[in-house]
Amino acid sequence: MKIFKVAVIAGDGIGPEVLEEGIKVLNKVAELDGTFKVEYTHFPWGCEYYLKHGKMMDENGMDKLKEFDAIYLGAVGFPGVPDHISLWDLLLRIRKGFDQYINIRPVTLLKGAPCPLKDVKREDIDMLFIRENSEGEYAGAGDWLFKGKENEVVLQTGVFSRKGVERVIRYAYEVAKKEGKTLSSISKANALNYSMVFWDEIFQEVGKEYPEVKTYSYLVDAAAMFMVKDPKRFEVVVTSNLFGDILTDLGAAIAGGMGLAAGANVNPERKYPSMFEPIHGSAPDIAGKGISNPLASIWSISQMLDYFGYETWGKKVLEAMEKVMVEGKDVTPDMGGTAKTNEVGDAVVSVLGK
Ligand code: NAD
Ligand code: IPM
Ligand code: MN
C-alpha cells in the first residue's frame, strides 16, 4: 500500500472549514482506489498562532514541512495581523523556500458553474494559467527610506532573473506542446521598459525551441479585457507573478467564482514538496458561518491527485463536482444555493461513491 504524507496548514478564517471537505473527498478516493492511503499531519500555523507565539510558523517549520509529499493549505491572513507579515512569513515563505516556481491555476468553466458573462459558450472558457511564483513583482526587494519624514521614499523593485523567467516560460511551452494548445504570454513591455521587454524577448527566444506551438503575446490591460469579451482566445497562458495573481481572480469571477478556483504551487524537480490550495483568501466576511464554498479546495485535491500520479481520480473528482453543481441542490450561497459547507463535501463524496 502506497502512503502519501500530507502536511495540512488550515490557516485562518474559512481555511479550516473548506479543507475539512477536501480531506473528506481525498479519503473517499483513497478508500475507493484501495492502493494508497493518506496520512495527514496538521500544523496549527496562522494568525491565531501568531497572536499567541509572535510568529506565523515554528522556527524549524520549513524543516518539518520538507519531509512531506505535499502540503494542503487553506488560507492565510486575518484582521489583527498585518497582511504583509502573515503572508510573507507563511504562504510566501513556503512558495519561495520550496522553490515552487510554477503556479498552475485552471480557469475552466465546469458544467453547472455559474458564469456572469452572456453570449459565452461554456467550452469557450478553458484556460490554464501558468503563473511565475518565485520572483518578479513579489521578489520583496526594496527599501523604505526617511520613514515619516517629508522626503519619505519607498522602493519596490521587481526582480526578473534569466533563470526565473526562462524556466516558467519553458514549462508553459512544454504544457502547450504536450496538450496541443496555443500559448499566450501576458506582459506589459510598453510601460515596464526593463522587466517586461526582457520577458517578451525570452518568450520569443524559448519559442524557437517549440516551432509546433502557436503563440500570442498580449499586453496585460488588453488581456484583462479579452478575458471578459472573448475568453476563448486563451488556452495555455504564461505570465508574471503579480499579473497572474490579478488575472486569476478575474478568471475565477468568470468561471464559477472565488469559491471554485484552485491553484497548485509546484516545484517541478520535486526536490521540495508542492503545495495545493484554493486561490481565495480567508474570507473574514463569511468566516465561521459555515457557508463558505469548499469546491475550490476540493479542486485542489484533484490537482494533488494529478500530482501523485492518479490523474484518473483527479478527473473523477472534477466530474463529481460538476454533477453536484448541475444538480444544484447542494451548493453554497455564492453559487445561488442554500447548502452549508459540509453538505457540499458530503454531496461530492456521495457522487464519488456511486
Ligand atoms: P478573499 O478571497 O478572502 O475574499 C474575497 C471575497 O470572496 C469575499 O467576499 C469572500 O466572502 C468571497 N469568498 C472567498 N472565498 C470564498 C469561498 N470559498 N466561498 C464563498 N465566498 C468566498 O479575499 P480578501 O477579502 O481580499 O482577503 C481576505 C484575507 O485573505 C486577507 O488577509 C488576504 O491577504 C488573505 N488572502 C489569502 C490568500 C491565501 O491564503 N492564499 C489568498 C487571498 C487573500
Ligand atoms: C493568491 C494570493 C496571494 C498572492 C497573497 C495572499 C500573497 O492572493 O494566492 O492569489 O498574491 O499570491
Ligand atoms: Mn490572489
Short mmCIF file of C-alpha atoms and ligand atoms in Angstrom, two decimals:
data_model
loop_
_atom_site.label_atom_id
_atom_site.label_comp_id
_atom_site.label_asym_id
_atom_site.label_seq_id
_atom_site.Cartn_x
_atom_site.Cartn_y
_atom_site.Cartn_z
CA MET A 1 0.00 0.00 0.00
CA LYS A 2 1.42 3.36 -1.04
CA ILE A 3 1.31 6.01 1.69
CA PHE A 4 1.26 9.73 0.94
CA LYS A 5 2.23 12.09 3.75
CA VAL A 6 0.34 15.37 3.55
CA ALA A 7 1.03 18.40 5.73
CA VAL A 8 -2.17 20.31 6.44
CA ILE A 9 -1.98 24.04 7.17
CA ALA A 10 -5.61 25.00 7.54
CA GLY A 11 -4.74 28.58 8.49
CA ASP A 12 -7.24 31.36 9.04
CA GLY A 13 -10.88 32.28 8.53
CA ILE A 14 -12.64 29.83 6.25
CA GLY A 15 -9.41 27.87 5.68
CA PRO A 16 -10.15 25.10 8.21
CA GLU A 17 -13.76 24.59 7.14
CA VAL A 18 -13.02 24.29 3.43
CA LEU A 19 -10.02 21.99 3.94
CA GLU A 20 -12.07 19.60 6.02
CA GLU A 21 -14.24 18.95 2.98
CA GLY A 22 -11.24 18.43 0.71
CA ILE A 23 -9.84 15.89 3.16
CA LYS A 24 -13.18 14.07 3.17
CA VAL A 25 -13.01 13.79 -0.60
CA LEU A 26 -9.39 12.63 -0.64
CA ASN A 27 -10.16 9.98 1.98
CA LYS A 28 -13.08 8.75 -0.10
CA VAL A 29 -10.89 8.49 -3.19
CA ALA A 30 -8.23 6.56 -1.22
CA GLU A 31 -10.89 4.20 0.08
CA LEU A 32 -12.36 3.60 -3.39
CA ASP A 33 -8.98 3.20 -5.03
CA GLY A 34 -7.61 0.85 -2.41
CA THR A 35 -3.94 1.09 -3.47
CA PHE A 36 -2.96 4.11 -1.41
CA LYS A 37 -3.55 5.79 1.93
CA VAL A 38 -3.05 9.37 3.03
CA GLU A 39 -1.53 10.33 6.37
CA TYR A 40 -2.26 13.88 7.49
CA THR A 41 -0.24 15.97 9.89
CA HIS A 42 -1.95 19.17 10.99
CA PHE A 43 0.05 22.30 11.71
CA PRO A 44 -1.72 25.00 13.74
CA TRP A 45 0.07 27.87 11.99
CA GLY A 46 -1.63 31.10 11.03
CA CYS A 47 -2.76 34.39 12.52
CA GLU A 48 -4.09 32.97 15.80
CA TYR A 49 -0.80 31.18 16.27
CA TYR A 50 0.97 34.48 15.57
CA LEU A 51 -1.02 36.32 18.22
CA LYS A 52 -0.02 33.65 20.78
CA HIS A 53 3.57 32.99 19.78
CA GLY A 54 4.68 36.07 17.85
CA LYS A 55 5.44 34.04 14.72
CA MET A 56 3.43 32.58 11.87
CA MET A 57 5.09 29.16 11.97
CA ASP A 58 7.59 27.24 14.10
CA GLU A 59 11.24 28.25 13.89
CA ASN A 60 12.07 24.95 12.20
CA GLY A 61 8.75 24.86 10.33
CA MET A 62 10.31 24.60 6.89
CA ASP A 63 12.44 21.63 8.01
CA LYS A 64 9.33 19.90 9.28
CA LEU A 65 7.42 20.52 6.05
CA LYS A 66 10.28 19.32 3.87
CA GLU A 67 9.56 15.71 4.81
CA PHE A 68 6.08 15.65 3.30
CA ASP A 69 4.88 14.54 -0.13
CA ALA A 70 2.59 17.54 -0.40
CA ILE A 71 1.22 20.49 1.56
CA TYR A 72 -2.50 21.25 1.68
CA LEU A 73 -3.15 24.87 2.60
CA GLY A 74 -6.42 26.63 3.45
CA ALA A 75 -5.98 30.39 3.70
CA VAL A 76 -3.72 32.83 5.48
CA GLY A 77 -4.49 36.32 6.75
CA PHE A 78 -6.92 37.82 9.21
CA PRO A 79 -7.72 41.27 10.58
CA GLY A 80 -5.48 41.89 13.58
CA VAL A 81 -2.26 40.78 11.93
CA PRO A 82 -0.82 42.93 9.12
CA ASP A 83 -1.23 41.06 5.83
CA HIS A 84 2.35 41.60 4.73
CA ILE A 85 3.53 39.84 7.88
CA SER A 86 1.10 36.92 7.82
CA LEU A 87 1.57 36.23 4.13
CA TRP A 88 5.30 36.79 3.90
CA ASP A 89 6.02 34.65 6.96
CA LEU A 90 3.88 31.69 5.94
CA LEU A 91 2.41 31.37 2.45
CA LEU A 92 5.09 33.25 0.53
CA ARG A 93 7.81 31.75 2.70
CA ILE A 94 6.75 28.27 1.64
CA ARG A 95 6.33 29.14 -2.05
CA LYS A 96 9.78 30.72 -2.15
CA GLY A 97 11.58 28.46 0.31
CA PHE A 98 10.48 25.33 -1.53
CA ASP A 99 11.13 26.88 -4.93
CA GLN A 100 7.55 26.31 -6.02
CA TYR A 101 8.18 28.47 -9.02
CA ILE A 102 5.22 27.23 -11.05
CA ASN A 103 1.70 28.19 -10.04
CA ILE A 104 -0.86 26.22 -12.05
CA ARG A 105 -4.29 27.84 -12.00
CA PRO A 106 -7.00 26.37 -14.21
CA VAL A 107 -9.69 28.78 -15.38
CA THR A 108 -12.19 26.31 -16.78
CA LEU A 109 -15.92 26.79 -16.63
CA LEU A 110 -17.07 23.45 -15.25
CA LYS A 111 -20.55 22.16 -16.00
CA GLY A 112 -23.08 23.72 -13.68
CA ALA A 113 -20.77 26.51 -12.52
CA PRO A 114 -22.28 30.00 -12.67
CA CYS A 115 -20.88 32.45 -15.23
CA PRO A 116 -21.68 36.17 -15.31
CA LEU A 117 -20.80 36.55 -19.00
CA LYS A 118 -23.55 36.46 -21.55
CA ASP A 119 -23.19 35.04 -25.06
CA VAL A 120 -20.32 32.85 -23.95
CA LYS A 121 -20.37 29.11 -24.55
CA ARG A 122 -19.26 27.01 -21.62
CA GLU A 123 -16.43 25.42 -23.59
CA ASP A 124 -15.13 28.89 -24.50
CA ILE A 125 -13.74 29.35 -21.00
CA ASP A 126 -10.99 26.79 -20.76
CA MET A 127 -7.64 28.31 -19.88
CA LEU A 128 -4.66 27.09 -17.94
CA PHE A 129 -2.72 29.86 -16.26
CA ILE A 130 0.94 29.20 -15.56
CA ARG A 131 1.93 31.95 -13.17
CA GLU A 132 5.54 32.72 -12.24
CA ASN A 133 5.59 32.07 -8.50
CA SER A 134 9.03 32.80 -7.10
CA GLU A 135 10.21 36.29 -8.05
CA GLY A 136 9.12 39.18 -10.30
CA GLU A 137 6.99 41.78 -8.60
CA TYR A 138 6.89 39.55 -5.48
CA ALA A 139 10.66 39.47 -5.02
CA GLY A 140 10.42 41.52 -1.86
CA ALA A 141 13.34 43.72 -2.92
CA GLY A 142 13.11 47.34 -1.89
CA ASP A 143 13.59 49.87 0.83
CA TRP A 144 11.71 52.37 2.95
CA LEU A 145 13.76 55.49 3.40
CA PHE A 146 13.23 58.51 5.64
CA LYS A 147 10.17 56.92 7.18
CA GLY A 148 7.70 59.51 8.37
CA LYS A 149 9.81 62.38 7.07
CA GLU A 150 8.88 64.84 4.39
CA ASN A 151 11.29 63.24 1.95
CA GLU A 152 9.98 59.73 2.58
CA VAL A 153 10.66 57.30 -0.29
CA VAL A 154 9.69 53.69 -0.84
CA LEU A 155 11.18 51.39 -3.44
CA GLN A 156 9.61 48.12 -4.52
CA THR A 157 11.81 46.52 -7.10
CA GLY A 158 10.74 43.78 -9.47
CA VAL A 159 13.34 41.08 -9.91
CA PHE A 160 13.29 39.14 -13.16
CA SER A 161 16.22 36.77 -13.46
CA ARG A 162 17.07 34.98 -16.70
CA LYS A 163 16.79 31.66 -14.90
CA GLY A 164 13.46 32.58 -13.31
CA VAL A 165 11.82 33.85 -16.47
CA GLU A 166 13.20 31.13 -18.71
CA ARG A 167 12.09 28.26 -16.52
CA VAL A 168 8.47 29.34 -16.21
CA ILE A 169 8.22 30.14 -19.91
CA ARG A 170 9.80 26.82 -20.86
CA TYR A 171 7.41 25.00 -18.54
CA ALA A 172 4.46 26.70 -20.24
CA TYR A 173 5.74 25.79 -23.72
CA GLU A 174 6.09 22.18 -22.61
CA VAL A 175 2.49 22.12 -21.36
CA ALA A 176 1.18 23.75 -24.55
CA LYS A 177 3.15 21.30 -26.69
CA LYS A 178 2.00 18.27 -24.72
CA GLU A 179 -1.63 19.34 -24.81
CA GLY A 180 -1.58 20.61 -28.41
CA LYS A 181 -2.78 24.04 -27.27
CA THR A 182 -1.87 27.62 -28.08
CA LEU A 183 0.31 29.59 -25.67
CA SER A 184 -0.35 33.23 -24.76
CA SER A 185 2.20 35.30 -22.93
CA ILE A 186 0.85 38.24 -20.94
CA SER A 187 3.20 41.12 -20.15
CA LYS A 188 3.45 44.90 -20.30
CA ALA A 189 6.55 45.95 -22.21
CA ASN A 190 5.14 49.27 -23.34
CA ALA A 191 5.38 50.65 -19.81
CA LEU A 192 7.71 48.30 -17.92
CA ASN A 193 10.69 49.03 -20.09
CA TYR A 194 13.15 46.64 -18.49
CA SER A 195 11.38 43.69 -16.92
CA MET A 196 8.69 43.12 -19.49
CA VAL A 197 10.88 43.82 -22.51
CA PHE A 198 13.14 41.12 -21.10
CA TRP A 199 10.13 38.81 -20.54
CA ASP A 200 8.94 39.25 -24.13
CA GLU A 201 12.42 38.60 -25.52
CA ILE A 202 12.74 35.38 -23.56
CA PHE A 203 9.28 34.32 -24.67
CA GLN A 204 10.46 34.67 -28.29
CA GLU A 205 13.82 33.08 -27.61
CA VAL A 206 12.49 29.95 -25.90
CA GLY A 207 9.75 29.75 -28.50
CA LYS A 208 12.36 28.92 -31.16
CA GLU A 209 12.68 25.51 -29.48
CA TYR A 210 8.92 24.94 -29.90
CA PRO A 211 8.05 25.67 -33.54
CA GLU A 212 4.93 23.49 -33.20
CA VAL A 213 3.38 25.74 -30.52
CA LYS A 214 1.26 28.61 -31.84
CA THR A 215 1.87 31.68 -29.69
CA TYR A 216 0.28 35.03 -28.91
CA SER A 217 1.58 37.94 -26.90
CA TYR A 218 -0.78 40.30 -25.07
CA LEU A 219 -0.40 43.44 -23.02
CA VAL A 220 -1.96 42.80 -19.64
CA ASP A 221 -4.60 45.51 -19.89
CA ALA A 222 -5.88 44.18 -23.21
CA ALA A 223 -5.68 40.62 -21.91
CA ALA A 224 -7.97 41.52 -19.00
CA MET A 225 -10.45 42.97 -21.47
CA PHE A 226 -10.31 39.93 -23.79
CA MET A 227 -10.75 37.51 -20.89
CA VAL A 228 -14.18 39.04 -20.45
CA LYS A 229 -15.10 39.84 -24.05
CA ASP A 230 -13.60 36.87 -25.86
CA PRO A 231 -12.24 34.30 -23.42
CA LYS A 232 -11.89 31.54 -25.99
CA ARG A 233 -8.72 33.08 -27.36
CA PHE A 234 -6.82 31.92 -24.29
CA GLU A 235 -5.67 28.32 -23.86
CA VAL A 236 -2.36 27.95 -22.03
CA VAL A 237 -1.28 31.29 -20.57
CA VAL A 238 2.05 32.26 -19.04
CA THR A 239 2.50 35.44 -17.05
CA SER A 240 4.35 37.11 -14.21
CA ASN A 241 3.66 36.75 -10.51
CA LEU A 242 1.53 39.86 -9.97
CA PHE A 243 -0.28 39.78 -13.31
CA GLY A 244 -1.04 36.12 -12.70
CA ASP A 245 -2.43 36.92 -9.27
CA ILE A 246 -4.80 39.56 -10.59
CA LEU A 247 -5.86 37.80 -13.77
CA THR A 248 -6.67 34.55 -11.98
CA ASP A 249 -9.11 36.33 -9.65
CA LEU A 250 -10.68 37.72 -12.83
CA GLY A 251 -10.58 34.18 -14.17
CA ALA A 252 -12.32 32.95 -11.03
CA ALA A 253 -15.02 35.58 -11.49
CA ILE A 254 -15.87 34.36 -14.99
CA ALA A 255 -15.55 30.65 -14.16
CA GLY A 256 -17.73 29.99 -11.16
CA GLY A 257 -16.45 32.45 -8.57
CA MET A 258 -13.79 32.61 -5.86
CA GLY A 259 -15.31 29.57 -4.20
CA LEU A 260 -14.30 27.37 -7.09
CA ALA A 261 -10.80 28.47 -8.17
CA ALA A 262 -7.83 26.31 -7.22
CA GLY A 263 -4.09 26.53 -7.63
CA ALA A 264 -1.07 24.26 -7.37
CA ASN A 265 2.29 25.65 -6.28
CA VAL A 266 4.70 23.27 -7.89
CA ASN A 267 8.39 22.55 -7.60
CA PRO A 268 8.71 20.60 -10.85
CA GLU A 269 12.01 18.98 -9.86
CA ARG A 270 10.26 17.50 -6.80
CA LYS A 271 13.22 18.45 -4.68
CA TYR A 272 10.70 20.01 -2.26
CA PRO A 273 7.05 19.32 -1.59
CA SER A 274 4.48 21.11 -3.72
CA MET A 275 1.54 22.96 -2.17
CA PHE A 276 -2.14 22.79 -3.10
CA GLU A 277 -4.64 25.47 -2.13
CA PRO A 278 -7.77 27.30 -3.11
CA ILE A 279 -6.76 30.67 -4.55
CA HIS A 280 -9.21 32.58 -2.39
CA GLY A 281 -8.33 34.11 0.96
CA SER A 282 -9.65 33.65 4.47
CA ALA A 283 -12.91 35.49 3.64
CA PRO A 284 -13.32 37.19 7.05
CA ASP A 285 -16.75 38.44 5.94
CA ILE A 286 -18.21 34.91 5.99
CA ALA A 287 -15.80 33.05 8.28
CA GLY A 288 -17.45 30.89 10.94
CA LYS A 289 -20.88 30.90 9.32
CA GLY A 290 -20.46 27.50 7.70
CA ILE A 291 -21.45 28.84 4.27
CA SER A 292 -18.08 29.01 2.54
CA ASN A 293 -17.80 27.11 -0.71
CA PRO A 294 -15.37 24.18 -0.37
CA LEU A 295 -15.27 23.37 -4.09
CA ALA A 296 -12.05 25.33 -4.66
CA SER A 297 -10.28 23.30 -2.02
CA ILE A 298 -11.81 20.13 -3.45
CA TRP A 299 -10.46 21.11 -6.87
CA SER A 300 -7.04 21.45 -5.19
CA ILE A 301 -7.40 17.83 -4.13
CA SER A 302 -7.99 16.95 -7.77
CA GLN A 303 -4.73 18.75 -8.59
CA MET A 304 -2.97 16.89 -5.79
CA LEU A 305 -4.20 13.57 -7.17
CA ASP A 306 -2.82 14.51 -10.61
CA TYR A 307 0.48 15.35 -8.96
CA PHE A 308 0.56 12.00 -7.14
CA GLY A 309 0.04 10.27 -10.49
CA TYR A 310 -3.66 9.47 -10.09
CA GLU A 311 -4.94 11.58 -12.98
CA THR A 312 -7.97 9.36 -13.49
CA TRP A 313 -9.09 10.13 -9.95
CA GLY A 314 -8.26 13.80 -10.43
CA LYS A 315 -10.69 13.81 -13.34
CA LYS A 316 -13.32 11.86 -11.43
CA VAL A 317 -13.25 14.41 -8.61
CA LEU A 318 -13.91 17.21 -11.12
CA GLU A 319 -16.74 15.22 -12.67
CA ALA A 320 -18.27 14.65 -9.25
CA MET A 321 -18.09 18.40 -8.57
CA GLU A 322 -19.81 19.03 -11.90
CA LYS A 323 -22.62 16.61 -11.04
CA VAL A 324 -23.18 18.39 -7.72
CA MET A 325 -23.25 21.81 -9.41
CA VAL A 326 -25.51 20.69 -12.25
CA GLU A 327 -27.96 19.20 -9.80
CA GLY A 328 -27.76 22.49 -7.91
CA LYS A 329 -29.23 21.28 -4.64
CA ASP A 330 -26.01 21.12 -2.62
CA VAL A 331 -24.29 24.37 -3.49
CA THR A 332 -23.45 27.28 -1.19
CA PRO A 333 -24.96 30.82 -1.34
CA ASP A 334 -22.13 32.24 -3.50
CA MET A 335 -23.38 29.84 -6.21
CA GLY A 336 -27.00 30.68 -5.58
CA GLY A 337 -27.76 27.77 -3.26
CA THR A 338 -28.54 27.32 0.40
CA ALA A 339 -26.26 24.44 1.31
CA LYS A 340 -23.75 24.51 4.14
CA THR A 341 -20.05 23.94 3.55
CA ASN A 342 -20.16 20.36 4.87
CA GLU A 343 -23.17 19.44 2.75
CA VAL A 344 -21.22 20.27 -0.41
CA GLY A 345 -18.39 17.97 0.66
CA ASP A 346 -20.85 15.22 1.56
CA ALA A 347 -22.53 15.58 -1.83
CA VAL A 348 -19.23 15.22 -3.71
CA VAL A 349 -18.33 12.18 -1.61
CA SER A 350 -21.72 10.64 -2.28
CA VAL A 351 -21.43 11.13 -6.07
CA LEU A 352 -17.95 9.58 -6.00
CA GLY A 353 -19.32 6.57 -4.18
CA LYS A 354 -21.96 5.86 -6.82
P1 NAD B 1 -10.96 36.65 -0.14
O1 NAD B 1 -10.66 35.72 -1.26
O2 NAD B 1 -10.75 36.11 1.22
O3 NAD B 1 -12.48 37.16 -0.26
C1 NAD B 1 -12.95 37.90 -1.37
C2 NAD B 1 -14.47 37.71 -1.48
O4 NAD B 1 -14.73 36.38 -1.97
C3 NAD B 1 -15.19 37.81 -0.14
O5 NAD B 1 -16.43 38.42 -0.32
C4 NAD B 1 -15.39 36.35 0.27
O6 NAD B 1 -16.51 36.13 1.09
C5 NAD B 1 -15.55 35.66 -1.08
N1 NAD B 1 -15.05 34.28 -0.99
C6 NAD B 1 -13.76 33.88 -0.98
N2 NAD B 1 -13.67 32.56 -0.87
C7 NAD B 1 -14.92 32.09 -0.81
C8 NAD B 1 -15.47 30.80 -0.68
N3 NAD B 1 -14.72 29.69 -0.59
N4 NAD B 1 -16.82 30.67 -0.62
C9 NAD B 1 -17.62 31.76 -0.72
N5 NAD B 1 -17.15 33.01 -0.86
C10 NAD B 1 -15.80 33.18 -0.89
O7 NAD B 1 -10.07 37.95 -0.38
P2 NAD B 1 -9.83 39.23 0.56
O8 NAD B 1 -11.09 39.56 1.30
O9 NAD B 1 -9.21 40.21 -0.31
O10 NAD B 1 -8.73 38.76 1.62
C11 NAD B 1 -9.01 38.31 2.94
C12 NAD B 1 -7.72 37.86 3.61
O11 NAD B 1 -7.19 36.70 2.95
C13 NAD B 1 -6.61 38.90 3.58
O12 NAD B 1 -5.90 38.78 4.77
C14 NAD B 1 -5.74 38.45 2.42
O13 NAD B 1 -4.42 38.88 2.49
C15 NAD B 1 -5.84 36.96 2.54
N6 NAD B 1 -5.62 36.17 1.31
C16 NAD B 1 -5.02 34.98 1.48
C17 NAD B 1 -4.87 34.12 0.41
C18 NAD B 1 -4.25 32.79 0.62
O14 NAD B 1 -4.01 32.40 1.74
N7 NAD B 1 -3.96 32.03 -0.40
C19 NAD B 1 -5.38 34.49 -0.83
C20 NAD B 1 -6.01 35.73 -0.97
C21 NAD B 1 -6.13 36.57 0.12
C1 IPM B 2 -3.03 34.28 -4.10
C2 IPM B 2 -2.98 35.33 -3.01
C3 IPM B 2 -1.55 35.61 -2.61
C4 IPM B 2 -0.79 36.08 -3.83
C5 IPM B 2 -1.40 36.65 -1.49
C6 IPM B 2 -2.26 36.28 -0.31
C7 IPM B 2 0.01 36.89 -1.09
O1 IPM B 2 -3.64 36.48 -3.42
O2 IPM B 2 -2.53 33.17 -3.87
O3 IPM B 2 -3.58 34.55 -5.16
O4 IPM B 2 -0.83 37.26 -4.18
O5 IPM B 2 -0.13 35.25 -4.45
MN MN B 3 -4.67 36.28 -5.30
#
